[in-house]
Tab-separated table of C-alpha atoms and ligand atoms in Angstrom:
chain	number	residue	atom	x	y	z
A	16	UNK	CA	11.435	19.999	-27.452
A	17	UNK	CA	9.231	16.873	-27.456
A	18	UNK	CA	11.052	13.539	-27.302
A	19	UNK	CA	11.805	12.262	-30.776
A	20	UNK	CA	10.710	8.755	-31.766
A	21	UNK	CA	13.514	6.206	-31.873
A	22	UNK	CA	15.345	5.683	-35.161
A	23	UNK	CA	14.053	2.929	-37.436
A	24	UNK	CA	15.415	-0.393	-36.162
A	25	UNK	CA	13.194	-3.095	-37.622
A	26	UNK	CA	13.429	-6.622	-36.223
A	27	UNK	CA	15.206	-9.157	-38.418
A	28	UNK	CA	12.600	-11.501	-39.808
A	29	UNK	CA	12.554	-14.443	-42.146
A	30	UNK	CA	9.789	-13.442	-44.538
A	31	UNK	CA	7.952	-16.655	-45.406
A	32	UNK	CA	4.564	-15.062	-45.974
A	33	UNK	CA	2.791	-14.027	-49.187
A	34	UNK	CA	5.228	-11.136	-49.728
A	35	UNK	CA	7.306	-9.160	-49.174
A	36	UNK	CA	10.068	-11.742	-49.306
A	37	UNK	CA	13.586	-11.463	-47.882
A	38	UNK	CA	15.704	-8.828	-49.595
A	39	UNK	CA	19.327	-9.645	-50.500
A	40	UNK	CA	21.887	-7.217	-48.986
A	41	UNK	CA	22.968	-6.183	-52.489
A	42	UNK	CA	19.468	-4.880	-53.197
A	43	UNK	CA	19.284	-3.015	-49.882
A	44	UNK	CA	22.702	-1.500	-50.627
A	45	UNK	CA	21.442	-0.312	-54.025
A	46	UNK	CA	18.545	1.447	-52.270
A	47	UNK	CA	21.061	3.426	-50.262
A	48	UNK	CA	23.179	4.533	-53.242
A	49	UNK	CA	23.379	8.292	-53.930
A	50	UNK	CA	20.232	9.692	-55.475
A	51	UNK	CA	20.700	11.366	-58.862
A	52	UNK	CA	18.227	13.421	-60.860
A	53	UNK	CA	15.503	11.639	-62.807
A	54	UNK	CA	16.992	12.934	-66.085
A	55	UNK	CA	20.607	12.337	-65.107
A	56	UNK	CA	22.366	10.343	-67.861
A	57	UNK	CA	23.302	7.767	-65.222
A	58	UNK	CA	19.671	7.209	-64.289
A	59	UNK	CA	18.585	7.047	-67.932
A	60	UNK	CA	21.089	4.244	-68.415
A	61	UNK	CA	19.637	2.423	-65.374
A	62	UNK	CA	16.174	2.755	-66.939
A	63	UNK	CA	17.327	1.341	-70.293
A	64	UNK	CA	19.081	-1.587	-68.630
A	65	UNK	CA	16.057	-2.243	-66.426
A	66	UNK	CA	13.811	-2.412	-69.479
A	67	UNK	CA	16.152	-4.876	-71.180
A	68	UNK	CA	16.334	-7.099	-68.094
A	69	UNK	CA	12.546	-6.931	-67.627
A	70	UNK	CA	11.983	-8.022	-71.234
A	71	UNK	CA	14.268	-11.007	-70.666
A	72	UNK	CA	12.374	-11.874	-67.487
A	73	UNK	CA	8.929	-11.534	-69.087
A	74	UNK	CA	10.344	-13.401	-72.106
A	75	UNK	CA	9.096	-10.767	-74.480
A	76	UNK	CA	10.210	-8.431	-77.221
A	77	UNK	CA	7.489	-5.944	-76.211
A	78	UNK	CA	8.737	-2.392	-76.628
A	79	UNK	CA	6.364	-1.092	-73.952
A	80	UNK	CA	7.918	-2.825	-70.941
A	81	UNK	CA	8.781	-0.738	-67.899
A	82	UNK	CA	8.443	-0.354	-64.139
A	83	UNK	CA	5.393	1.632	-63.033
A	84	UNK	CA	5.907	3.733	-59.881
A	85	UNK	CA	3.712	2.011	-57.317
A	86	UNK	CA	3.110	-1.487	-55.982
A	87	UNK	CA	1.555	-4.429	-57.810
A	88	UNK	CA	-1.918	-2.913	-57.548
A	89	UNK	CA	-0.665	0.106	-59.511
A	90	UNK	CA	0.392	-2.369	-62.202
A	91	UNK	CA	-3.130	-3.810	-62.172
A	92	UNK	CA	-4.706	-0.356	-62.524
A	93	UNK	CA	-2.236	0.590	-65.251
A	94	UNK	CA	-3.192	-2.386	-67.393
A	95	UNK	CA	-6.912	-1.940	-66.857
A	96	UNK	CA	-7.223	1.826	-67.287
A	97	UNK	CA	-5.025	1.915	-70.382
A	98	UNK	CA	-6.908	-0.839	-72.219
A	99	UNK	CA	-10.450	-0.056	-71.081
A	100	UNK	CA	-12.639	2.802	-72.287
A	101	UNK	CA	-15.991	3.512	-70.630
A	102	UNK	CA	-18.541	0.922	-71.727
A	103	UNK	CA	-15.983	-1.654	-72.948
A	104	UNK	CA	-16.768	-5.230	-72.029
A	105	UNK	CA	-14.299	-6.947	-69.716
A	106	UNK	CA	-14.459	-10.501	-68.430
A	107	UNK	CA	-12.672	-11.128	-65.137
A	108	UNK	CA	-11.961	-14.640	-63.867
A	109	UNK	CA	-12.231	-14.722	-60.086
A	110	UNK	CA	-10.800	-17.564	-58.012
A	111	UNK	CA	-9.343	-15.496	-55.202
A	112	UNK	CA	-8.858	-12.041	-53.738
A	113	UNK	CA	-6.866	-10.604	-56.625
A	114	UNK	CA	-9.385	-11.534	-59.300
A	115	UNK	CA	-11.994	-9.837	-57.131
A	116	UNK	CA	-9.784	-6.757	-56.957
A	117	UNK	CA	-9.307	-6.723	-60.730
A	118	UNK	CA	-13.079	-6.772	-61.247
A	119	UNK	CA	-13.388	-3.831	-58.845
A	120	UNK	CA	-10.696	-1.879	-60.700
A	121	UNK	CA	-12.372	-2.643	-64.044
A	122	UNK	CA	-15.734	-1.434	-62.720
A	123	UNK	CA	-14.170	1.814	-61.524
A	124	UNK	CA	-12.707	2.269	-65.011
A	125	UNK	CA	-16.329	2.050	-66.234
A	126	UNK	CA	-15.954	-1.280	-67.989
A	127	UNK	CA	-19.054	-3.420	-68.377
A	128	UNK	CA	-17.715	-6.164	-66.166
A	129	UNK	CA	-18.751	-9.806	-66.340
A	130	UNK	CA	-17.208	-12.243	-63.882
A	131	UNK	CA	-16.892	-15.985	-63.775
A	132	UNK	CA	-15.934	-17.627	-60.513
A	133	UNK	CA	-14.256	-20.746	-59.206
A	134	UNK	CA	-14.058	-21.598	-55.518
A	135	UNK	CA	-10.889	-20.317	-53.814
A	136	UNK	CA	-8.053	-22.798	-54.419
A	137	UNK	CA	-9.356	-24.034	-57.787
A	138	UNK	CA	-8.493	-22.924	-61.318
A	139	UNK	CA	-10.493	-22.314	-64.511
A	140	UNK	CA	-10.768	-24.876	-67.295
A	141	UNK	CA	-10.391	-23.538	-70.832
A	142	UNK	CA	-13.974	-24.602	-71.464
A	143	UNK	CA	-15.347	-22.413	-68.672
A	144	UNK	CA	-13.532	-19.416	-70.086
A	145	UNK	CA	-14.597	-20.310	-73.643
A	146	UNK	CA	-18.264	-20.316	-72.664
A	147	UNK	CA	-18.003	-16.935	-70.968
A	148	UNK	CA	-16.080	-15.459	-73.897
A	149	UNK	CA	-18.703	-16.748	-76.295
A	150	UNK	CA	-21.484	-15.245	-74.182
A	151	UNK	CA	-19.941	-11.811	-73.688
A	152	UNK	CA	-17.304	-11.355	-76.430
A	153	UNK	CA	-15.173	-9.132	-74.183
A	154	UNK	CA	-12.573	-6.636	-75.305
A	155	UNK	CA	-10.324	-7.720	-72.406
A	156	UNK	CA	-10.158	-10.923	-70.378
A	157	UNK	CA	-8.388	-10.543	-67.026
A	158	UNK	CA	-6.999	-13.504	-65.127
A	159	UNK	CA	-4.501	-14.151	-62.325
A	160	UNK	CA	-1.596	-16.467	-63.128
A	161	UNK	CA	-0.585	-17.133	-59.510
A	162	UNK	CA	-3.364	-16.440	-56.979
A	163	UNK	CA	-1.459	-15.495	-53.859
A	164	UNK	CA	-4.605	-15.648	-51.759
A	165	UNK	CA	-5.110	-19.341	-52.532
A	166	UNK	CA	-1.807	-20.772	-53.778
A	167	UNK	CA	-3.224	-21.845	-57.161
A	168	UNK	CA	-1.454	-21.641	-60.535
A	169	UNK	CA	-3.708	-20.945	-63.505
A	170	UNK	CA	-2.576	-22.539	-66.816
A	171	UNK	CA	-2.860	-19.874	-69.521
A	172	UNK	CA	-1.924	-21.185	-72.945
A	173	UNK	CA	-5.279	-22.570	-74.040
A	174	UNK	CA	-7.137	-19.664	-72.496
A	175	UNK	CA	-4.993	-17.260	-74.489
A	176	UNK	CA	-5.995	-18.967	-77.717
A	177	UNK	CA	-9.688	-18.807	-76.791
A	178	UNK	CA	-9.474	-15.088	-76.012
A	179	UNK	CA	-7.603	-14.292	-79.216
A	180	UNK	CA	-9.846	-16.423	-81.444
A	181	UNK	CA	-12.669	-14.178	-80.286
A	182	UNK	CA	-10.635	-11.036	-80.988
A	183	UNK	CA	-10.059	-10.078	-77.334
A	184	UNK	CA	-6.998	-9.078	-75.361
A	185	UNK	CA	-5.542	-11.178	-72.555
A	186	UNK	CA	-4.532	-9.359	-69.367
A	187	UNK	CA	-2.572	-11.401	-66.823
A	188	UNK	CA	-1.631	-10.770	-63.193
A	189	UNK	CA	1.917	-12.112	-62.746
A	190	UNK	CA	2.593	-10.454	-59.396
A	191	UNK	CA	3.522	-13.650	-57.618
A	192	UNK	CA	4.673	-15.809	-60.525
A	193	UNK	CA	7.265	-13.526	-62.143
A	194	UNK	CA	10.842	-14.707	-61.419
A	195	UNK	CA	9.638	-17.875	-59.659
A	196	UNK	CA	7.742	-19.631	-62.457
A	197	UNK	CA	8.025	-19.287	-66.247
A	198	UNK	CA	6.029	-16.292	-67.483
A	199	UNK	CA	6.023	-16.530	-71.268
A	200	UNK	CA	4.535	-13.276	-72.459
A	201	UNK	CA	5.326	-13.770	-76.162
A	202	UNK	CA	4.866	-17.539	-76.371
A	203	UNK	CA	1.493	-17.316	-74.614
A	204	UNK	CA	0.577	-14.140	-76.509
A	205	UNK	CA	-0.298	-12.176	-73.409
A	206	UNK	CA	-1.369	-8.617	-74.330
A	207	UNK	CA	-0.815	-6.940	-70.988
A	208	UNK	CA	0.781	-8.168	-67.791
A	209	UNK	CA	1.858	-6.659	-64.506
A	210	UNK	CA	3.872	-7.755	-61.536
A	211	UNK	CA	5.279	-6.419	-58.277
A	212	UNK	CA	8.787	-6.173	-56.913
A	213	UNK	CA	8.291	-7.721	-53.474
A	214	UNK	CA	7.579	-11.346	-54.347
A	215	UNK	CA	9.970	-13.543	-56.344
A	216	UNK	CA	12.063	-10.548	-57.413
A	217	UNK	CA	13.022	-10.046	-53.750
A	218	UNK	CA	13.101	-6.290	-53.917
A	219	UNK	CA	11.155	-4.065	-51.493
A	220	UNK	CA	7.572	-3.242	-52.503
A	221	UNK	CA	7.305	-0.081	-54.580
A	222	UNK	CA	7.448	-0.757	-58.316
A	223	UNK	CA	5.235	-2.664	-60.727
A	224	UNK	CA	6.852	-4.126	-63.846
A	225	UNK	CA	4.361	-4.039	-66.743
A	226	UNK	CA	4.466	-5.086	-70.376
A	227	UNK	CA	2.063	-4.525	-73.290
A	228	UNK	CA	2.026	-6.409	-76.605
A	229	UNK	CA	1.991	-4.590	-79.948
A	230	UNK	CA	-1.794	-5.173	-80.041
A	231	UNK	CA	-2.177	-3.815	-76.534
A	232	UNK	CA	-0.132	-0.768	-77.471
A	233	UNK	CA	-2.210	-0.228	-80.583
A	234	UNK	CA	-5.397	-0.281	-78.487
A	235	UNK	CA	-3.888	2.344	-76.182
A	236	UNK	CA	-2.737	4.545	-79.034
A	237	UNK	CA	-6.021	4.445	-80.936
A	238	UNK	CA	-8.436	4.831	-78.037
A	239	UNK	CA	-11.041	7.562	-78.361
A	240	UNK	CA	-11.307	8.683	-74.751
A	241	UNK	CA	-8.590	9.977	-72.442
A	242	UNK	CA	-6.984	7.443	-70.135
A	243	UNK	CA	-8.841	7.783	-66.831
A	244	UNK	CA	-5.664	8.098	-64.732
A	245	UNK	CA	-3.121	10.800	-65.470
A	246	UNK	CA	-0.449	9.168	-63.304
A	247	UNK	CA	-0.759	5.749	-64.933
A	248	UNK	CA	-1.269	6.986	-68.517
A	249	UNK	CA	1.085	4.782	-70.526
A	250	UNK	CA	1.200	7.241	-73.411
A	251	UNK	CA	2.752	9.796	-71.068
A	252	UNK	CA	4.828	7.435	-68.931
A	253	UNK	CA	6.228	5.690	-72.032
A	254	UNK	CA	7.506	9.037	-73.306
A	255	UNK	CA	9.690	9.306	-70.231
A	256	UNK	CA	10.963	5.713	-70.520
A	257	UNK	CA	11.550	6.025	-74.279
A	258	UNK	CA	15.151	6.826	-75.182
A	259	UNK	CA	13.743	8.956	-78.027
A	260	UNK	CA	11.871	11.562	-75.984
A	261	UNK	CA	12.625	11.398	-72.223
A	262	UNK	CA	9.790	13.830	-71.551
A	263	UNK	CA	9.324	14.582	-67.849
A	264	UNK	CA	6.186	12.999	-66.475
A	265	UNK	CA	6.676	12.414	-62.752
A	266	UNK	CA	9.849	12.217	-60.687
A	267	UNK	CA	10.762	8.536	-60.844
A	268	UNK	CA	11.438	6.863	-57.471
A	269	UNK	CA	15.147	6.802	-58.262
A	270	UNK	CA	16.395	4.576	-55.469
A	271	UNK	CA	13.591	2.042	-55.878
A	272	UNK	CA	14.636	1.747	-59.497
A	273	UNK	CA	18.240	1.136	-58.396
A	274	UNK	CA	16.952	-1.641	-56.170
A	275	UNK	CA	14.934	-3.225	-58.971
A	276	UNK	CA	17.946	-3.002	-61.279
A	277	UNK	CA	20.061	-4.888	-58.746
A	278	UNK	CA	17.301	-7.442	-58.080
A	279	UNK	CA	17.054	-8.091	-61.819
A	280	UNK	CA	20.823	-8.473	-62.076
A	281	UNK	CA	20.647	-11.134	-59.353
A	282	UNK	CA	17.810	-12.927	-61.174
A	283	UNK	CA	19.746	-13.041	-64.447
A	284	UNK	CA	23.027	-13.977	-62.761
A	285	UNK	CA	21.300	-17.050	-61.359
A	286	UNK	CA	19.564	-17.730	-64.684
A	287	UNK	CA	15.826	-18.092	-65.115
A	288	UNK	CA	15.737	-21.869	-65.464
A	289	UNK	CA	17.979	-22.352	-62.416
A	290	UNK	CA	15.786	-19.976	-60.440
A	291	UNK	CA	12.580	-21.800	-61.371
A	292	UNK	CA	14.221	-25.122	-60.485
A	293	UNK	CA	15.329	-23.758	-57.078
A	294	UNK	CA	11.757	-22.684	-56.330
A	295	UNK	CA	10.488	-26.109	-57.377
A	296	UNK	CA	13.002	-28.082	-55.314
A	297	UNK	CA	12.410	-26.096	-52.145
A	298	UNK	CA	8.658	-26.379	-52.575
A	299	UNK	CA	8.915	-30.160	-52.941
A	300	UNK	CA	11.120	-30.455	-49.856
A	301	UNK	CA	8.748	-28.251	-47.848
A	302	UNK	CA	5.851	-30.344	-49.022
A	303	UNK	CA	7.560	-33.587	-47.942
A	304	UNK	CA	8.264	-32.088	-44.531
A	305	UNK	CA	4.762	-30.698	-44.050
A	306	UNK	CA	3.115	-33.945	-45.056
A	307	UNK	CA	5.199	-35.851	-42.545
A	308	UNK	CA	3.934	-33.415	-39.879
A	309	UNK	CA	0.373	-34.181	-40.944
A	310	UNK	CA	-0.183	-30.845	-42.682
A	311	UNK	CA	-2.075	-31.079	-45.987
A	312	UNK	CA	-2.037	-28.785	-48.998
A	313	UNK	CA	-5.166	-26.812	-49.843
A	314	UNK	CA	-4.648	-26.914	-53.626
A	315	UNK	CA	-4.689	-29.960	-55.942
A	316	UNK	CA	-1.162	-31.043	-56.821
A	317	UNK	CA	-0.944	-30.040	-60.513
A	318	UNK	CA	-1.929	-26.446	-59.684
A	319	UNK	CA	0.207	-25.778	-56.616
A	320	UNK	CA	2.432	-22.738	-56.670
A	321	UNK	CA	6.068	-23.445	-55.752
A	322	UNK	CA	6.473	-19.995	-54.199
A	323	UNK	CA	3.251	-19.894	-52.177
A	324	UNK	CA	2.260	-23.003	-50.288
A	325	UNK	CA	-1.334	-22.825	-49.058
A	326	UNK	CA	-1.926	-25.532	-46.457
A	327	UNK	CA	-4.835	-26.524	-44.257
A	328	UNK	CA	-4.464	-25.670	-40.584
A	329	UNK	CA	-4.674	-28.997	-38.740
A	330	UNK	CA	-7.826	-29.542	-36.665
A	331	UNK	CA	-7.525	-28.255	-33.096
A	332	UNK	CA	-4.584	-25.964	-33.921
A	333	UNK	CA	-5.010	-22.231	-33.290
A	334	UNK	CA	-4.089	-20.223	-36.391
A	335	UNK	CA	-3.193	-16.958	-34.681
A	336	UNK	CA	-1.337	-18.509	-31.753
A	337	UNK	CA	0.903	-20.518	-34.081
A	338	UNK	CA	1.642	-17.546	-36.326
A	339	UNK	CA	2.446	-15.411	-33.294
A	340	UNK	CA	4.754	-18.110	-31.889
A	341	UNK	CA	6.534	-18.459	-35.236
A	342	UNK	CA	7.074	-14.711	-35.320
A	343	UNK	CA	7.997	-14.102	-31.694
A	344	UNK	CA	10.094	-17.179	-30.961
A	345	UNK	CA	11.615	-17.879	-34.350
A	346	UNK	CA	11.380	-14.574	-36.228
A	347	UNK	CA	9.474	-16.305	-39.028
A	348	UNK	CA	6.534	-14.610	-40.722
A	349	UNK	CA	3.963	-16.714	-42.564
A	350	UNK	CA	0.577	-15.575	-43.862
A	351	UNK	CA	-2.914	-16.455	-42.703
A	352	UNK	CA	-5.736	-17.271	-45.106
A	353	UNK	CA	-7.580	-14.482	-46.925
A	354	UNK	CA	-11.303	-14.164	-47.660
A	355	UNK	CA	-13.101	-17.487	-47.179
A	356	UNK	CA	-9.746	-19.145	-46.361
A	357	UNK	CA	-9.262	-16.963	-43.241
A	358	UNK	CA	-8.623	-19.138	-40.184
A	359	UNK	CA	-8.548	-22.245	-42.380
A	360	UNK	CA	-5.215	-22.002	-44.182
A	361	UNK	CA	-1.666	-20.815	-43.757
A	362	UNK	CA	0.236	-19.347	-46.659
A	363	UNK	CA	3.893	-20.256	-46.538
A	364	UNK	CA	5.958	-18.262	-48.988
A	365	UNK	CA	9.171	-19.472	-50.565
A	366	UNK	CA	9.690	-16.490	-52.835
A	367	UNK	CA	12.934	-15.372	-54.423
A	368	UNK	CA	15.697	-15.002	-51.824
A	369	UNK	CA	13.510	-16.705	-49.199
A	370	UNK	CA	13.348	-19.913	-51.222
A	371	UNK	CA	16.302	-21.764	-49.700
A	372	UNK	CA	17.075	-25.087	-48.076
A	373	UNK	CA	18.044	-23.281	-44.877
A	374	UNK	CA	14.611	-21.651	-44.596
A	375	UNK	CA	12.711	-24.831	-45.423
A	376	UNK	CA	14.507	-26.753	-42.666
A	377	UNK	CA	14.306	-23.916	-40.155
A	378	UNK	CA	10.615	-23.465	-40.778
A	379	UNK	CA	9.834	-27.164	-40.426
A	380	UNK	CA	11.707	-27.363	-37.112
A	381	UNK	CA	9.915	-24.235	-35.869
A	382	UNK	CA	6.494	-25.434	-36.985
A	383	UNK	CA	7.067	-28.753	-35.264
A	384	UNK	CA	7.699	-26.903	-31.995
A	385	UNK	CA	4.559	-24.804	-32.479
A	386	UNK	CA	2.409	-27.821	-33.243
A	387	UNK	CA	3.770	-29.545	-30.133
A	388	UNK	CA	2.870	-26.464	-28.063
A	389	UNK	CA	-0.663	-26.893	-29.372
A	390	UNK	CA	-0.753	-30.498	-28.162
A	391	UNK	CA	-0.578	-31.957	-31.676
A	392	UNK	CA	1.054	-35.377	-31.941
A	393	UNK	CA	4.014	-35.049	-34.306
A	394	UNK	CA	7.060	-37.295	-34.606
A	395	UNK	CA	10.098	-35.375	-33.374
A	396	UNK	CA	12.315	-34.351	-36.287
A	397	UNK	CA	10.010	-35.947	-38.868
A	398	UNK	CA	9.521	-32.792	-40.918
A	399	UNK	CA	13.201	-31.950	-41.228
A	400	UNK	CA	14.098	-35.577	-41.970
A	401	UNK	CA	11.498	-35.834	-44.732
A	402	UNK	CA	12.632	-32.562	-46.282
A	403	UNK	CA	16.268	-33.626	-46.174
A	404	UNK	CA	15.336	-36.887	-47.832
A	405	UNK	CA	13.559	-34.913	-50.587
A	406	UNK	CA	16.754	-32.929	-51.223
A	407	UNK	CA	18.918	-36.059	-51.381
B	651	LIG	C1	-1.614	-11.875	-57.277
B	651	LIG	C2	-1.507	-10.489	-56.729
B	651	LIG	N1	-1.988	-9.460	-57.447
B	651	LIG	C3	-1.908	-8.198	-57.003
B	651	LIG	C4	-1.336	-7.901	-55.795
B	651	LIG	C5	-1.288	-6.489	-55.311
B	651	LIG	O1	0.027	-6.072	-55.151
B	651	LIG	P1	0.434	-4.955	-54.074
B	651	LIG	O2	-0.001	-5.444	-52.744
B	651	LIG	O3	1.934	-4.918	-54.257
B	651	LIG	O4	-0.204	-3.699	-54.479
B	651	LIG	C6	-0.830	-8.929	-55.010
B	651	LIG	C7	-0.225	-8.659	-53.687
B	651	LIG	O5	-0.095	-9.517	-52.842
B	651	LIG	C8	-0.902	-10.254	-55.484
B	651	LIG	O6	-0.429	-11.257	-54.766
């Protein structure tokens, strides 16, 4: 008998990268609860409660609000393939990796894709979007609310009006913003949005909350061609989530749904406003600490994400060596830059459970040690002191 691999014993990390974030023990415990059947009355109740809590989180009355089986990218594909028919025009706003991915997904769904671009780290002005909408009159405009690859927050309200005035639908990526920043699906009149579980929801990766407006739903119901993906077909999936039909579609990942249910309970126990404020406070304290260590932000202040801090790697400091030291000596994971930001930025996540005073102070002390190892001149204790002062 060959030797068996060892059992799974992952190291304990502090997840301060671009996701996944730290998972509260209550959510991990929910994952380990007894599995029931996907049509068990107990599970159907979990589904109903999950939908209600998701609507509260998305701040929407949208009937079609549920958790797609799959990670955030499955949410992206779900929104695109359900709204797009071959030949439909779609405008995608690209200012980072995830806008690029959305354009790719739209092209595969046979949309006629037009893109507009901003350099990584910047956001779109309403005027830029207005000009592109005027030029192309798209059926769907796709945009990323919180670009995890760059740390930039895209304001959406004016853009929504521009899209709707032209008769289009607004599709928004809320993977990183949901549960860390206000996401106002109804107030901003977003027609389709998707998220992921592993960012500010602090649940393991595996589900993608999505929501479609009444207009979005109407477009799905009246489309002429079949939805390109059987697995992500909202007409079919919605029949399973609907308390009227409960038609079998695929076997739901039962335990992942338990975990999301518990993560949502934690979010609503804390309260949305309190949660947003916690993310903001910890971001500001981290920022004070980083600045006192001579580390600058890569994004202009009004557009910085509180849950994903993209900072410039100081000159002469080795990106990979510092990240390895943080991981090996302190158990802290942070992210490197993506795309054109690779080697130039670090992405420091303060998402969901990870966003705490303890982690901000720990990280600043650890980073100080790493910068000193690199020969950088930093005042001992300056980062922690500045962060503490920001909390005072
Ligand atoms: C903004 C954004 N969109 C989409 C995704 C894709 O999600 P996933 O990696 O869970 O498939 C991510 C993941 O980091 C993201 O940050």
